[in-house]
mmCIF file of C-alpha atoms in Angstrom:
data_model
loop_
_atom_site.group_PDB
_atom_site.id
_atom_site.type_symbol
_atom_site.label_atom_id
_atom_site.label_comp_id
_atom_site.label_asym_id
_atom_site.label_seq_id
_atom_site.Cartn_x
_atom_site.Cartn_y
_atom_site.Cartn_z
ATOM 1 C CA MET C 915 46.085 35.013 -50.891
ATOM 2 C CA SER C 916 45.554 31.520 -52.187
ATOM 3 C CA MET C 917 43.937 28.684 -50.261
ATOM 4 C CA GLU C 918 47.376 27.027 -50.015
ATOM 5 C CA ASP C 919 48.802 30.225 -48.490
ATOM 6 C CA LEU C 920 45.962 30.284 -45.966
ATOM 7 C CA LYS C 921 46.656 26.665 -45.022
ATOM 8 C CA GLN C 922 50.342 27.410 -44.512
ATOM 9 C CA LEU C 923 49.539 30.517 -42.462
ATOM 10 C CA HIS C 924 47.150 28.522 -40.280
ATOM 11 C CA PHE C 925 49.707 25.736 -39.810
ATOM 12 C CA PHE C 926 52.599 28.022 -38.856
ATOM 13 C CA SER C 927 50.340 30.039 -36.547
ATOM 14 C CA LEU C 928 49.500 26.828 -34.718
ATOM 15 C CA LEU C 929 53.177 25.923 -34.477
ATOM 16 C CA TRP C 930 53.927 29.348 -33.003
ATOM 17 C CA ILE C 931 51.228 28.900 -30.376
ATOM 18 C CA LEU C 932 52.400 25.395 -29.485
ATOM 19 C CA SER C 933 55.996 26.551 -29.091
ATOM 20 C CA ALA C 934 55.234 29.111 -26.362
ATOM 21 C CA PHE C 935 57.994 29.135 -23.746
ATOM 22 C CA LEU C 936 57.253 27.290 -20.514
ATOM 23 C CA VAL C 937 57.904 29.563 -17.538
ATOM 24 C CA ALA C 938 56.534 29.092 -14.016
ATOM 25 C CA ALA C 939 56.655 32.083 -11.677
ATOM 26 C CA LEU C 940 56.290 31.034 -8.034
ATOM 27 C CA SER C 941 56.196 32.873 -4.723
ATOM 28 C CA PHE C 942 57.144 31.081 -1.509
ATOM 29 C CA PRO C 943 55.340 32.316 1.617
ATOM 30 C CA GLN C 944 57.179 31.515 4.822
ATOM 31 C CA ASP C 945 54.215 30.091 6.683
ATOM 32 C CA SER C 946 52.174 28.260 4.086
ATOM 33 C CA ALA C 947 52.557 25.479 1.542
ATOM 34 C CA ALA C 948 51.653 25.465 -2.124
ATOM 35 C CA ALA C 949 51.530 22.902 -4.904
ATOM 36 C CA LEU C 950 51.974 23.613 -8.604
ATOM 37 C CA TYR C 951 50.912 20.990 -11.117
ATOM 38 C CA LEU C 952 51.841 21.172 -14.781
ATOM 39 C CA ASP C 953 49.988 18.976 -17.250
ATOM 40 C CA LEU C 954 51.802 18.656 -20.564
ATOM 41 C CA PRO C 955 49.555 17.107 -23.233
ATOM 42 C CA ILE C 956 50.627 16.442 -26.803
ATOM 43 C CA ALA C 957 48.697 18.606 -29.244
ATOM 44 C CA ASP C 958 46.813 17.450 -32.330
ATOM 45 C CA ALA C 959 48.163 18.592 -35.686
ATOM 46 C CA PRO C 960 45.867 19.666 -38.537
ATOM 47 C CA THR C 961 48.260 18.611 -41.297
ATOM 48 C CA LYS C 962 51.161 16.287 -41.830
ATOM 49 C CA THR C 963 54.666 17.611 -41.278
ATOM 50 C CA LYS C 964 58.154 16.199 -41.720
ATOM 51 C CA GLN C 965 61.491 17.104 -40.208
ATOM 52 C CA SER C 966 63.967 18.803 -42.546
ATOM 53 C CA ASN C 967 67.135 17.722 -40.748
ATOM 54 C CA ILE C 968 68.307 15.161 -43.309
ATOM 55 C CA GLY C 969 71.572 15.657 -45.176
ATOM 56 C CA LEU C 970 72.795 13.774 -48.250
ATOM 57 C CA LEU C 971 76.295 13.631 -49.762
ATOM 58 C CA TYR C 972 75.846 14.908 -53.312
ATOM 59 C CA HIS C 973 79.160 15.706 -54.975
ATOM 60 C CA PRO C 974 80.022 14.181 -58.369
ATOM 61 C CA GLU C 975 83.540 13.290 -57.218
ATOM 62 C CA HIS C 976 81.999 10.915 -54.650
ATOM 63 C CA VAL C 977 78.586 9.772 -55.887
ATOM 64 C CA ASN C 978 76.583 9.465 -59.090
ATOM 65 C CA THR C 979 74.466 12.626 -59.314
ATOM 66 C CA ALA C 980 73.328 12.057 -62.902
ATOM 67 C CA GLU C 981 69.698 11.439 -63.752
ATOM 68 C CA ASN C 982 68.895 7.893 -62.586
ATOM 69 C CA GLY C 983 72.201 7.841 -60.704
ATOM 70 C CA GLU C 984 72.131 6.157 -57.302
ATOM 71 C CA ALA C 985 72.481 9.418 -55.343
ATOM 72 C CA THR C 986 69.723 11.076 -57.372
ATOM 73 C CA ASN C 987 67.495 8.027 -56.942
ATOM 74 C CA LEU C 988 67.916 8.208 -53.170
ATOM 75 C CA LEU C 989 67.173 11.918 -53.180
ATOM 76 C CA ASN C 990 64.024 11.449 -55.265
ATOM 77 C CA HIS C 991 62.773 8.612 -53.066
ATOM 78 C CA ILE C 992 63.296 10.465 -49.781
ATOM 79 C CA GLU C 993 61.646 13.611 -51.118
ATOM 80 C CA SER C 994 58.709 11.483 -52.286
ATOM 81 C CA LEU C 995 58.177 10.524 -48.632
ATOM 82 C CA GLY C 996 57.583 14.182 -47.787
ATOM 83 C CA TYR C 997 61.005 14.994 -46.336
ATOM 84 C CA GLU C 998 63.104 18.011 -47.168
ATOM 85 C CA VAL C 999 66.700 17.014 -47.905
ATOM 86 C CA SER C 1000 69.747 19.264 -47.646
ATOM 87 C CA LEU C 1001 72.561 18.444 -50.071
ATOM 88 C CA PHE C 1002 76.242 18.520 -49.160
ATOM 89 C CA GLU C 1003 77.704 19.523 -52.499
ATOM 90 C CA GLU C 1004 81.344 19.779 -51.434
ATOM 91 C CA THR C 1005 83.877 16.977 -51.320
ATOM 92 C CA LEU C 1006 84.501 15.417 -47.921
ATOM 93 C CA SER C 1007 87.873 17.141 -47.815
ATOM 94 C CA HIS C 1008 86.087 20.347 -46.741
ATOM 95 C CA SER C 1009 85.960 19.569 -43.022
ATOM 96 C CA THR C 1010 84.795 23.006 -41.845
ATOM 97 C CA GLU C 1011 81.935 23.097 -44.328
ATOM 98 C CA LEU C 1012 81.018 19.523 -43.366
ATOM 99 C CA GLU C 1013 80.946 20.369 -39.664
ATOM 100 C CA ASN C 1014 78.710 23.388 -40.278
ATOM 101 C CA PHE C 1015 76.466 21.330 -42.540
ATOM 102 C CA LEU C 1016 75.956 18.596 -39.929
ATOM 103 C CA ALA C 1017 75.357 21.010 -37.047
ATOM 104 C CA ASP C 1018 71.560 20.779 -37.324
ATOM 105 C CA LYS C 1019 71.219 17.357 -38.945
ATOM 106 C CA GLN C 1020 69.864 14.167 -37.410
ATOM 107 C CA VAL C 1021 70.592 11.929 -40.406
ATOM 108 C CA PHE C 1022 73.474 12.016 -42.907
ATOM 109 C CA ILE C 1023 73.176 9.782 -45.969
ATOM 110 C CA VAL C 1024 76.124 8.463 -47.979
ATOM 111 C CA PRO C 1025 74.925 6.980 -51.303
ATOM 112 C CA GLU C 1026 76.960 4.454 -53.269
ATOM 113 C CA LEU C 1027 80.547 5.720 -53.527
ATOM 114 C CA SER C 1028 80.726 4.970 -57.226
ATOM 115 C CA VAL C 1029 82.957 7.816 -58.416
ATOM 116 C CA GLY C 1030 86.639 8.372 -57.645
ATOM 117 C CA ASP C 1031 88.722 7.325 -54.671
ATOM 118 C CA ILE C 1032 87.363 8.668 -51.413
ATOM 119 C CA ASP C 1033 90.839 8.564 -49.865
ATOM 120 C CA ASP C 1034 91.761 11.411 -52.226
ATOM 121 C CA ASN C 1035 88.801 13.475 -51.037
ATOM 122 C CA ILE C 1036 88.660 13.005 -47.281
ATOM 123 C CA ASN C 1037 91.091 13.959 -44.545
ATOM 124 C CA SER C 1038 91.548 13.218 -40.853
ATOM 125 C CA GLN C 1039 89.626 16.355 -39.863
ATOM 126 C CA SER C 1040 86.582 15.306 -41.875
ATOM 127 C CA ARG C 1041 86.714 11.802 -40.444
ATOM 128 C CA GLN C 1042 86.658 13.274 -36.952
ATOM 129 C CA VAL C 1043 83.716 15.506 -37.891
ATOM 130 C CA LEU C 1044 81.757 12.424 -38.951
ATOM 131 C CA ARG C 1045 82.754 10.531 -35.805
ATOM 132 C CA SER C 1046 81.672 13.472 -33.647
ATOM 133 C CA PHE C 1047 78.353 13.549 -35.500
ATOM 134 C CA LEU C 1048 77.796 9.901 -34.584
ATOM 135 C CA GLU C 1049 79.058 10.307 -31.028
ATOM 136 C CA SER C 1050 76.577 13.107 -30.368
ATOM 137 C CA GLY C 1051 73.609 10.992 -31.495
ATOM 138 C CA GLY C 1052 73.546 11.353 -35.273
ATOM 139 C CA ARG C 1053 72.600 8.561 -37.643
ATOM 140 C CA MET C 1054 74.440 7.749 -40.856
ATOM 141 C CA LEU C 1055 72.957 5.643 -43.650
ATOM 142 C CA VAL C 1056 75.630 4.153 -45.912
ATOM 143 C CA PHE C 1057 74.640 2.334 -49.097
ATOM 144 C CA ALA C 1058 76.642 -0.447 -50.716
ATOM 145 C CA SER C 1059 79.036 0.103 -53.567
ATOM 146 C CA ASP C 1060 79.162 -2.226 -56.534
ATOM 147 C CA SER C 1061 81.999 -4.549 -55.557
ATOM 148 C CA TYR C 1062 82.475 -5.762 -59.115
ATOM 149 C CA LYS C 1063 82.993 -2.198 -60.318
ATOM 150 C CA ALA C 1064 85.562 -1.607 -57.586
ATOM 151 C CA PHE C 1065 87.301 -4.849 -58.541
ATOM 152 C CA VAL C 1066 87.562 -3.871 -62.200
ATOM 153 C CA PHE C 1067 88.469 -0.261 -61.390
ATOM 154 C CA PRO C 1068 90.664 -0.354 -58.244
ATOM 155 C CA GLN C 1069 90.774 3.441 -58.130
ATOM 156 C CA ILE C 1070 87.109 3.466 -57.114
ATOM 157 C CA SER C 1071 86.379 3.163 -53.404
ATOM 158 C CA ASN C 1072 83.597 1.136 -51.864
ATOM 159 C CA SER C 1073 81.390 1.709 -48.865
ATOM 160 C CA VAL C 1074 82.920 -1.083 -46.776
ATOM 161 C CA ASP C 1075 86.336 0.573 -46.963
ATOM 162 C CA PHE C 1076 84.697 3.854 -45.995
ATOM 163 C CA ILE C 1077 83.005 2.285 -42.947
ATOM 164 C CA ASN C 1078 86.172 0.499 -41.851
ATOM 165 C CA ASP C 1079 88.168 3.697 -42.115
ATOM 166 C CA LEU C 1080 85.565 5.787 -40.308
ATOM 167 C CA LEU C 1081 84.874 3.403 -37.416
ATOM 168 C CA THR C 1082 88.406 1.931 -37.300
ATOM 169 C CA ILE C 1083 87.116 -1.618 -37.723
ATOM 170 C CA SER C 1084 87.781 -4.433 -40.191
ATOM 171 C CA VAL C 1085 84.553 -5.623 -41.804
ATOM 172 C CA LYS C 1086 84.794 -7.766 -44.931
ATOM 173 C CA GLU C 1087 82.444 -8.331 -47.827
ATOM 174 C CA ALA C 1088 81.077 -11.846 -48.243
ATOM 175 C CA ARG C 1089 79.676 -11.799 -51.774
ATOM 176 C CA PHE C 1090 77.468 -9.799 -54.097
ATOM 177 C CA THR C 1091 74.311 -11.361 -55.409
ATOM 178 C CA ALA C 1092 70.985 -10.684 -57.079
ATOM 179 C CA THR C 1093 69.284 -13.847 -55.818
ATOM 180 C CA GLY C 1094 68.102 -14.984 -52.409
ATOM 181 C CA HIS C 1095 66.807 -12.944 -49.507
ATOM 182 C CA GLY C 1096 67.597 -11.767 -46.013
ATOM 183 C CA VAL C 1097 65.520 -12.464 -42.905
ATOM 184 C CA LEU C 1098 64.647 -9.951 -40.186
ATOM 185 C CA THR C 1099 66.523 -10.874 -37.001
ATOM 186 C CA GLU C 1100 65.492 -10.718 -33.360
ATOM 187 C CA GLU C 1101 68.130 -8.033 -32.849
ATOM 188 C CA ALA C 1102 66.228 -5.766 -35.223
ATOM 189 C CA ALA C 1103 63.491 -5.439 -32.598
ATOM 190 C CA TYR C 1104 65.825 -3.070 -30.758
ATOM 191 C CA SER C 1105 66.454 -0.860 -33.777
ATOM 192 C CA VAL C 1106 64.655 1.735 -35.850
ATOM 193 C CA LEU C 1107 64.014 -1.020 -38.438
ATOM 194 C CA SER C 1108 61.957 -3.118 -36.025
ATOM 195 C CA GLN C 1109 58.881 -2.802 -38.250
ATOM 196 C CA GLY C 1110 60.694 -3.899 -41.398
ATOM 197 C CA PRO C 1111 59.436 -6.758 -43.609
ATOM 198 C CA GLN C 1112 60.174 -10.294 -42.463
ATOM 199 C CA GLU C 1113 61.966 -11.066 -45.735
ATOM 200 C CA LEU C 1114 64.162 -8.775 -47.817
ATOM 201 C CA PRO C 1115 64.640 -9.906 -51.456
ATOM 202 C CA TYR C 1116 68.079 -9.136 -52.841
ATOM 203 C CA ASN C 1117 68.163 -6.533 -55.558
ATOM 204 C CA ASP C 1118 70.676 -6.345 -58.373
ATOM 205 C CA LEU C 1119 73.283 -6.174 -56.910
ATOM 206 C CA THR C 1120 73.204 -6.721 -53.146
ATOM 207 C CA VAL C 1121 76.514 -6.739 -51.276
ATOM 208 C CA LEU C 1122 76.538 -8.912 -48.143
ATOM 209 C CA LEU C 1123 78.956 -8.598 -45.230
ATOM 210 C CA LYS C 1124 80.609 -11.487 -43.417
ATOM 211 C CA GLY C 1125 78.465 -11.894 -40.338
ATOM 212 C CA ASN C 1126 81.079 -13.821 -38.358
ATOM 213 C CA GLN C 1127 83.530 -10.931 -38.713
ATOM 214 C CA LEU C 1128 81.322 -8.105 -37.506
ATOM 215 C CA PRO C 1129 82.912 -6.174 -34.614
ATOM 216 C CA GLN C 1130 81.832 -7.018 -31.084
ATOM 217 C CA SER C 1131 82.602 -3.600 -29.612
ATOM 218 C CA LEU C 1132 82.020 -0.100 -31.006
ATOM 219 C CA PRO C 1133 81.676 0.194 -27.909
ATOM 220 C CA ASN C 1134 78.486 -1.878 -28.426
ATOM 221 C CA PRO C 1135 78.475 -4.931 -30.736
ATOM 222 C CA ALA C 1136 77.348 -4.526 -34.332
ATOM 223 C CA MET C 1137 73.794 -5.757 -34.937
ATOM 224 C CA THR C 1138 72.781 -7.845 -37.944
ATOM 225 C CA LEU C 1139 69.301 -6.579 -38.819
ATOM 226 C CA TYR C 1140 68.828 -8.739 -41.933
ATOM 227 C CA LYS C 1141 70.661 -12.065 -42.049
ATOM 228 C CA ASP C 1142 71.071 -14.102 -45.198
ATOM 229 C CA SER C 1143 68.540 -16.953 -45.248
ATOM 230 C CA VAL C 1144 71.185 -19.634 -45.928
ATOM 231 C CA SER C 1145 74.334 -18.275 -44.252
ATOM 232 C CA ASP C 1146 75.621 -16.023 -41.486
ATOM 233 C CA ASN C 1147 76.195 -13.172 -43.925
ATOM 234 C CA ALA C 1148 74.399 -9.888 -43.375
ATOM 235 C CA ALA C 1149 72.483 -7.657 -45.806
ATOM 236 C CA VAL C 1150 71.694 -4.826 -43.374
ATOM 237 C CA VAL C 1151 73.892 -4.052 -40.378
ATOM 238 C CA LEU C 1152 73.666 -1.465 -37.615
ATOM 239 C CA PHE C 1153 76.930 -0.233 -36.097
ATOM 240 C CA PRO C 1154 76.289 1.530 -32.752
ATOM 241 C CA TYR C 1155 78.760 4.336 -32.120
ATOM 242 C CA PHE C 1156 78.418 5.967 -28.702
ATOM 243 C CA ALA C 1157 75.071 7.852 -28.779
ATOM 244 C CA GLY C 1158 74.706 7.444 -32.555
ATOM 245 C CA GLU C 1159 74.640 4.698 -35.129
ATOM 246 C CA LEU C 1160 75.640 3.871 -38.695
ATOM 247 C CA ILE C 1161 73.356 1.618 -40.732
ATOM 248 C CA TYR C 1162 74.788 -0.263 -43.716
ATOM 249 C CA PHE C 1163 72.368 -1.116 -46.525
ATOM 250 C CA GLY C 1164 73.679 -3.790 -48.875
ATOM 251 C CA TRP C 1165 72.037 -2.311 -51.960
ATOM 252 C CA ASP C 1166 73.075 0.724 -54.005
ATOM 253 C CA PHE C 1167 69.638 2.058 -55.160
ATOM 254 C CA TYR C 1168 70.311 1.290 -58.819
ATOM 255 C CA ASP C 1169 67.140 1.284 -60.969
ATOM 256 C CA TYR C 1170 65.171 1.708 -57.762
ATOM 257 C CA LEU C 1171 61.690 1.948 -59.291
ATOM 258 C CA ASN C 1172 62.041 -1.523 -60.843
ATOM 259 C CA GLN C 1173 63.519 -3.324 -57.839
ATOM 260 C CA ALA C 1174 62.037 -5.035 -54.777
ATOM 261 C CA PRO C 1175 60.150 -2.298 -52.885
ATOM 262 C CA GLN C 1176 61.019 -3.711 -49.464
ATOM 263 C CA TRP C 1177 64.302 -1.780 -49.546
ATOM 264 C CA LEU C 1178 62.405 1.459 -50.106
ATOM 265 C CA GLY C 1179 60.368 0.750 -46.994
ATOM 266 C CA LEU C 1180 63.537 0.212 -44.966
ATOM 267 C CA VAL C 1181 64.813 3.647 -45.955
ATOM 268 C CA ASN C 1182 61.516 5.110 -44.815
ATOM 269 C CA LEU C 1183 61.890 3.379 -41.445
ATOM 270 C CA ALA C 1184 65.500 4.534 -41.113
ATOM 271 C CA LEU C 1185 64.266 8.121 -41.362
ATOM 272 C CA LYS C 1186 61.266 7.530 -39.139
ATOM 273 C CA GLU C 1187 61.211 8.979 -35.712
ATOM 274 C CA VAL C 1188 59.559 8.162 -32.424
ATOM 275 C CA ASP C 1189 56.306 9.323 -30.885
ATOM 276 C CA LEU C 1190 56.847 10.436 -27.279
ATOM 277 C CA GLU C 1191 54.610 11.852 -24.595
ATOM 278 C CA VAL C 1192 55.909 14.026 -21.773
ATOM 279 C CA ARG C 1193 54.033 14.330 -18.479
ATOM 280 C CA GLY C 1194 55.098 16.235 -15.429
ATOM 281 C CA GLN C 1195 54.367 18.226 -12.329
ATOM 282 C CA ILE C 1196 56.191 20.510 -9.935
ATOM 283 C CA GLN C 1197 55.278 20.473 -6.263
ATOM 284 C CA VAL C 1198 56.286 23.143 -3.787
ATOM 285 C CA GLU C 1199 56.181 22.676 -0.038
ATOM 286 C CA GLY C 1200 57.711 25.333 2.120
ATOM 287 C CA HIS C 1201 61.167 25.989 0.713
ATOM 288 C CA GLN C 1202 61.464 22.672 -1.069
ATOM 289 C CA LEU C 1203 60.820 22.049 -4.753
ATOM 290 C CA GLU C 1204 60.100 18.618 -6.224
ATOM 291 C CA ILE C 1205 60.279 18.179 -10.002
ATOM 292 C CA ASP C 1206 58.621 15.072 -11.459
ATOM 293 C CA LEU C 1207 58.782 14.343 -15.188
ATOM 294 C CA GLU C 1208 57.892 11.236 -17.195
ATOM 295 C CA VAL C 1209 58.585 10.405 -20.827
ATOM 296 C CA GLU C 1210 56.670 7.522 -22.410
ATOM 297 C CA ASN C 1211 57.568 5.919 -25.736
ATOM 298 C CA LEU C 1212 54.232 5.467 -27.498
ATOM 299 C CA SER C 1213 55.712 3.956 -30.656
ATOM 300 C CA SER C 1214 56.818 0.459 -31.582
ATOM 301 C CA ASN C 1215 60.360 1.691 -32.284
ATOM 302 C CA THR C 1216 63.077 2.080 -29.685
ATOM 303 C CA ALA C 1217 63.852 5.722 -28.912
ATOM 304 C CA THR C 1218 67.546 6.458 -28.510
ATOM 305 C CA GLY C 1219 69.624 9.421 -27.449
ATOM 306 C CA LEU C 1220 66.955 10.832 -25.127
ATOM 307 C CA LYS C 1221 67.932 13.939 -23.169
ATOM 308 C CA LEU C 1222 65.975 16.178 -20.808
ATOM 309 C CA SER C 1223 67.663 19.463 -19.935
ATOM 310 C CA HIS C 1224 66.490 21.512 -16.966
ATOM 311 C CA ALA C 1225 67.526 25.009 -16.024
ATOM 312 C CA LYS C 1226 68.130 24.845 -12.280
ATOM 313 C CA PRO C 1227 66.148 27.698 -10.693
ATOM 314 C CA GLN C 1228 68.107 30.505 -9.142
ATOM 315 C CA HIS C 1229 68.267 30.464 -5.330
ATOM 316 C CA PHE C 1230 67.909 26.662 -5.319
ATOM 317 C CA LYS C 1231 70.354 23.821 -4.894
ATOM 318 C CA VAL C 1232 69.850 20.151 -5.689
ATOM 319 C CA SER C 1233 69.510 18.053 -2.568
ATOM 320 C CA GLU C 1234 70.892 14.526 -2.366
ATOM 321 C CA ALA C 1235 67.499 12.873 -2.708
ATOM 322 C CA ILE C 1236 67.364 12.270 -6.481
ATOM 323 C CA ASP C 1237 65.354 9.401 -7.928
ATOM 324 C CA SER C 1238 65.600 8.673 -11.648
ATOM 325 C CA ASN C 1239 66.263 6.041 -14.290
ATOM 326 C CA PHE C 1240 67.982 8.742 -16.316
ATOM 327 C CA ASP C 1241 71.686 9.412 -15.936
ATOM 328 C CA LEU C 1242 71.945 12.806 -14.263
ATOM 329 C CA CYS C 1243 74.653 15.370 -14.827
ATOM 330 C CA LEU C 1244 74.649 18.534 -12.721
ATOM 331 C CA LEU C 1245 76.576 21.352 -14.370
ATOM 332 C CA GLY C 1246 76.258 24.751 -12.734
ATOM 333 C CA SER C 1247 72.838 26.098 -13.609
ATOM 334 C CA LYS C 1248 71.910 23.100 -15.792
ATOM 335 C CA ILE C 1249 70.586 19.656 -14.960
ATOM 336 C CA ASP C 1250 70.995 17.236 -17.869
ATOM 337 C CA CYS C 1251 69.179 13.893 -17.769
ATOM 338 C CA THR C 1252 70.186 11.423 -20.476
ATOM 339 C CA LEU C 1253 68.984 7.948 -21.391
ATOM 340 C CA ASN C 1254 70.609 5.706 -23.988
ATOM 341 C CA SER C 1255 67.390 4.061 -25.108
ATOM 342 C CA LEU C 1256 63.708 3.843 -24.307
ATOM 343 C CA ALA C 1257 61.958 0.646 -25.400
ATOM 344 C CA PRO C 1258 58.478 0.666 -26.958
ATOM 345 C CA LYS C 1259 55.761 1.457 -24.381
ATOM 346 C CA GLU C 1260 58.445 2.021 -21.717
ATOM 347 C CA VAL C 1261 58.240 4.976 -19.326
ATOM 348 C CA ALA C 1262 61.312 6.865 -18.155
ATOM 349 C CA TYR C 1263 61.019 9.152 -15.163
ATOM 350 C CA VAL C 1264 63.060 11.653 -13.235
ATOM 351 C CA LYS C 1265 62.368 13.051 -9.765
ATOM 352 C CA ILE C 1266 64.612 15.826 -8.516
ATOM 353 C CA PHE C 1267 64.436 17.469 -5.104
ATOM 354 C CA LEU C 1268 65.727 21.003 -4.649
ATOM 355 C CA GLU C 1269 65.877 23.294 -1.648
ATOM 356 C CA THR C 1270 66.392 27.009 -1.311
ATOM 357 C CA THR C 1271 69.810 28.518 -0.729
ATOM 358 C CA GLU C 1272 70.645 31.111 1.902
ATOM 359 C CA ASP C 1273 70.168 33.991 -0.530
ATOM 360 C CA PHE C 1274 66.541 33.037 -1.190
ATOM 361 C CA GLN C 1275 64.041 35.726 -0.223
ATOM 362 C CA GLU C 1276 60.277 35.659 -0.013
ATOM 363 C CA GLY C 1277 58.703 36.646 -3.298
ATOM 364 C CA ASN C 1278 61.647 35.584 -5.455
ATOM 365 C CA GLU C 1279 60.583 34.646 -8.967
ATOM 366 C CA VAL C 1280 61.469 31.085 -9.957
ATOM 367 C CA ILE C 1281 61.942 30.335 -13.654
ATOM 368 C CA PHE C 1282 61.808 26.675 -14.642
ATOM 369 C CA PRO C 1283 62.171 26.087 -18.386
ATOM 370 C CA PHE C 1284 63.247 22.729 -19.773
ATOM 371 C CA SER C 1285 63.795 21.193 -23.171
ATOM 372 C CA LEU C 1286 63.683 17.688 -24.563
ATOM 373 C CA SER C 1287 65.903 16.498 -27.386
ATOM 374 C CA LEU C 1288 65.911 13.178 -29.186
ATOM 375 C CA ARG C 1289 67.321 11.779 -32.387
ATOM 376 C CA GLU C 1290 64.030 10.215 -33.391
ATOM 377 C CA LEU C 1291 60.992 12.449 -33.776
ATOM 378 C CA ASP C 1292 58.205 12.399 -36.311
ATOM 379 C CA PHE C 1293 54.587 12.983 -37.151
ATOM 380 C CA ASN C 1294 52.444 9.966 -36.301
ATOM 381 C CA PRO C 1295 49.921 9.529 -39.139
ATOM 382 C CA SER C 1296 47.967 6.854 -37.256
ATOM 383 C CA ASN C 1297 46.571 9.339 -34.742
ATOM 384 C CA ASN C 1298 47.309 12.638 -36.528
ATOM 385 C CA GLN C 1299 49.466 13.884 -33.660
ATOM 386 C CA LEU C 1300 52.150 16.506 -33.920
ATOM 387 C CA GLN C 1301 55.045 15.033 -32.000
ATOM 388 C CA LEU C 1302 57.653 16.844 -29.967
ATOM 389 C CA SER C 1303 59.781 18.720 -32.466
ATOM 390 C CA ALA C 1304 63.343 18.949 -31.199
ATOM 391 C CA SER C 1305 66.847 18.632 -32.526
ATOM 392 C CA PRO C 1306 69.668 16.554 -31.005
ATOM 393 C CA LYS C 1307 71.649 19.763 -30.920
ATOM 394 C CA ALA C 1308 68.798 22.010 -29.770
ATOM 395 C CA PRO C 1309 69.923 24.921 -27.592
ATOM 396 C CA LEU C 1310 69.472 24.453 -23.885
ATOM 397 C CA PRO C 1311 67.155 26.774 -21.951
ATOM 398 C CA PRO C 1312 68.825 29.907 -20.615
ATOM 399 C CA PRO C 1313 70.318 29.624 -17.119
ATOM 400 C CA ALA C 1314 67.930 30.725 -14.414
ATOM 401 C CA ASP C 1315 70.050 33.741 -13.536
ATOM 402 C CA GLU C 1316 69.650 35.183 -17.039
ATOM 403 C CA VAL C 1317 66.809 37.553 -17.873
ATOM 404 C CA VAL C 1318 64.166 35.894 -20.019
ATOM 405 C CA GLU C 1319 62.512 38.389 -22.335
ATOM 406 C CA GLU C 1320 58.778 38.085 -22.902
ATOM 407 C CA SER C 1321 59.418 37.893 -26.634
ATOM 408 C CA ALA C 1322 61.517 34.736 -26.249
ATOM 409 C CA THR C 1323 58.813 32.357 -27.418
ATOM 410 C CA GLU C 1324 60.938 29.720 -29.136
ATOM 411 C CA THR C 1325 61.760 26.478 -27.377
ATOM 412 C CA SER C 1326 62.712 23.018 -28.514
ATOM 413 C CA LEU C 1327 59.665 21.568 -26.734
ATOM 414 C CA PRO C 1328 56.495 22.741 -28.499
ATOM 415 C CA ILE C 1329 53.848 21.469 -26.101
ATOM 416 C CA ALA C 1330 50.494 22.764 -24.977
ATOM 417 C CA GLY C 1331 49.911 22.888 -21.243
ATOM 418 C CA GLY C 1332 48.433 24.849 -18.389
ATOM 419 C CA CYS C 1333 49.691 25.761 -14.930
ATOM 420 C CA SER C 1334 47.625 26.321 -11.800
ATOM 421 C CA LEU C 1335 48.716 27.226 -8.274
ATOM 422 C CA VAL C 1336 46.729 25.565 -5.508
ATOM 423 C CA ARG C 1337 47.134 26.587 -1.886
ATOM 424 C CA TYR C 1338 46.037 24.426 1.029
#
């Protein structure tokens, strides 16, 4: 076995240990009180790791997949950052295949639409698949098409038409240029590109959008992240769409190794995810259960699409005393806590009070698993920490009334923690 094999074995062994399922077994004596505290620290990682939930449209009837083609350039750049990229090598008319492809993706990338007419290769079902992907918290990155090429060859689509059709809006191009620069806006502070460069030189060619015609409701207004230095036109725009977002980049990735590198950094940021810490405790007093959980955003990027999912313990019901800055949804045996966004350094908390039901008996086992999902997760190289590794479509914990096998060690919340029962 090679040294590289040993490193991989060590790394995956650590991941397996960190992903041990969190189960608390409690007994409730009738005449005494107990308190259970769970400390949930983030574990250190020995090596760097990247998520592999990135998809890229890569069919020659849509994008240029030739060597040095824009789609291939994007693929090469993203892989150079250490990411694994899955390729969607069907046309967008294959709605079922597209839906299956996006099922485990956090990011879907649409390179320059430089080949063919997309209207001939997409249908209403595929459009709805893409909308559902955004609605559920996915992120799409759409790169500009060469407007001059589309003008000369009307049969070729461009990315603005694609965005308008997908989001049912009416955005217009302002101009295409290879001179000038865009400036990072204050709005960008609330986006994943908050750490982008202050100035963004225009590459050949950069397609700007008319800033005064950006939609004001998607349901949230579009955000100009890079504004032209001498006009209201926009070079990079974020379109919020329910829990997800679409980011328009006004450059097509042509000749990317010989262009202004600031655009390459923006792509890196658009794939970057957020460093979170989860803290919590469960306290038991008599026949009452109090669940306290906190999530802190340790990064300088805004975390979006945050969701904590609890399995409500069997023989318990949620009392009316619930304190949280999450939005709570109680569905049968599940308690879902969602939060649209969590600003840098902000702490979100949830406190849920439960009490036993009439069928509770002394000695009943209480199972309390929970998972955390978020669209933005990543390794933090500054402190060598392995961050929470979850998917926006991660499976919820099993309901409390289902049998949990001892071998069920996989969970979407790989954390290291200990539990201790203290009686007083």
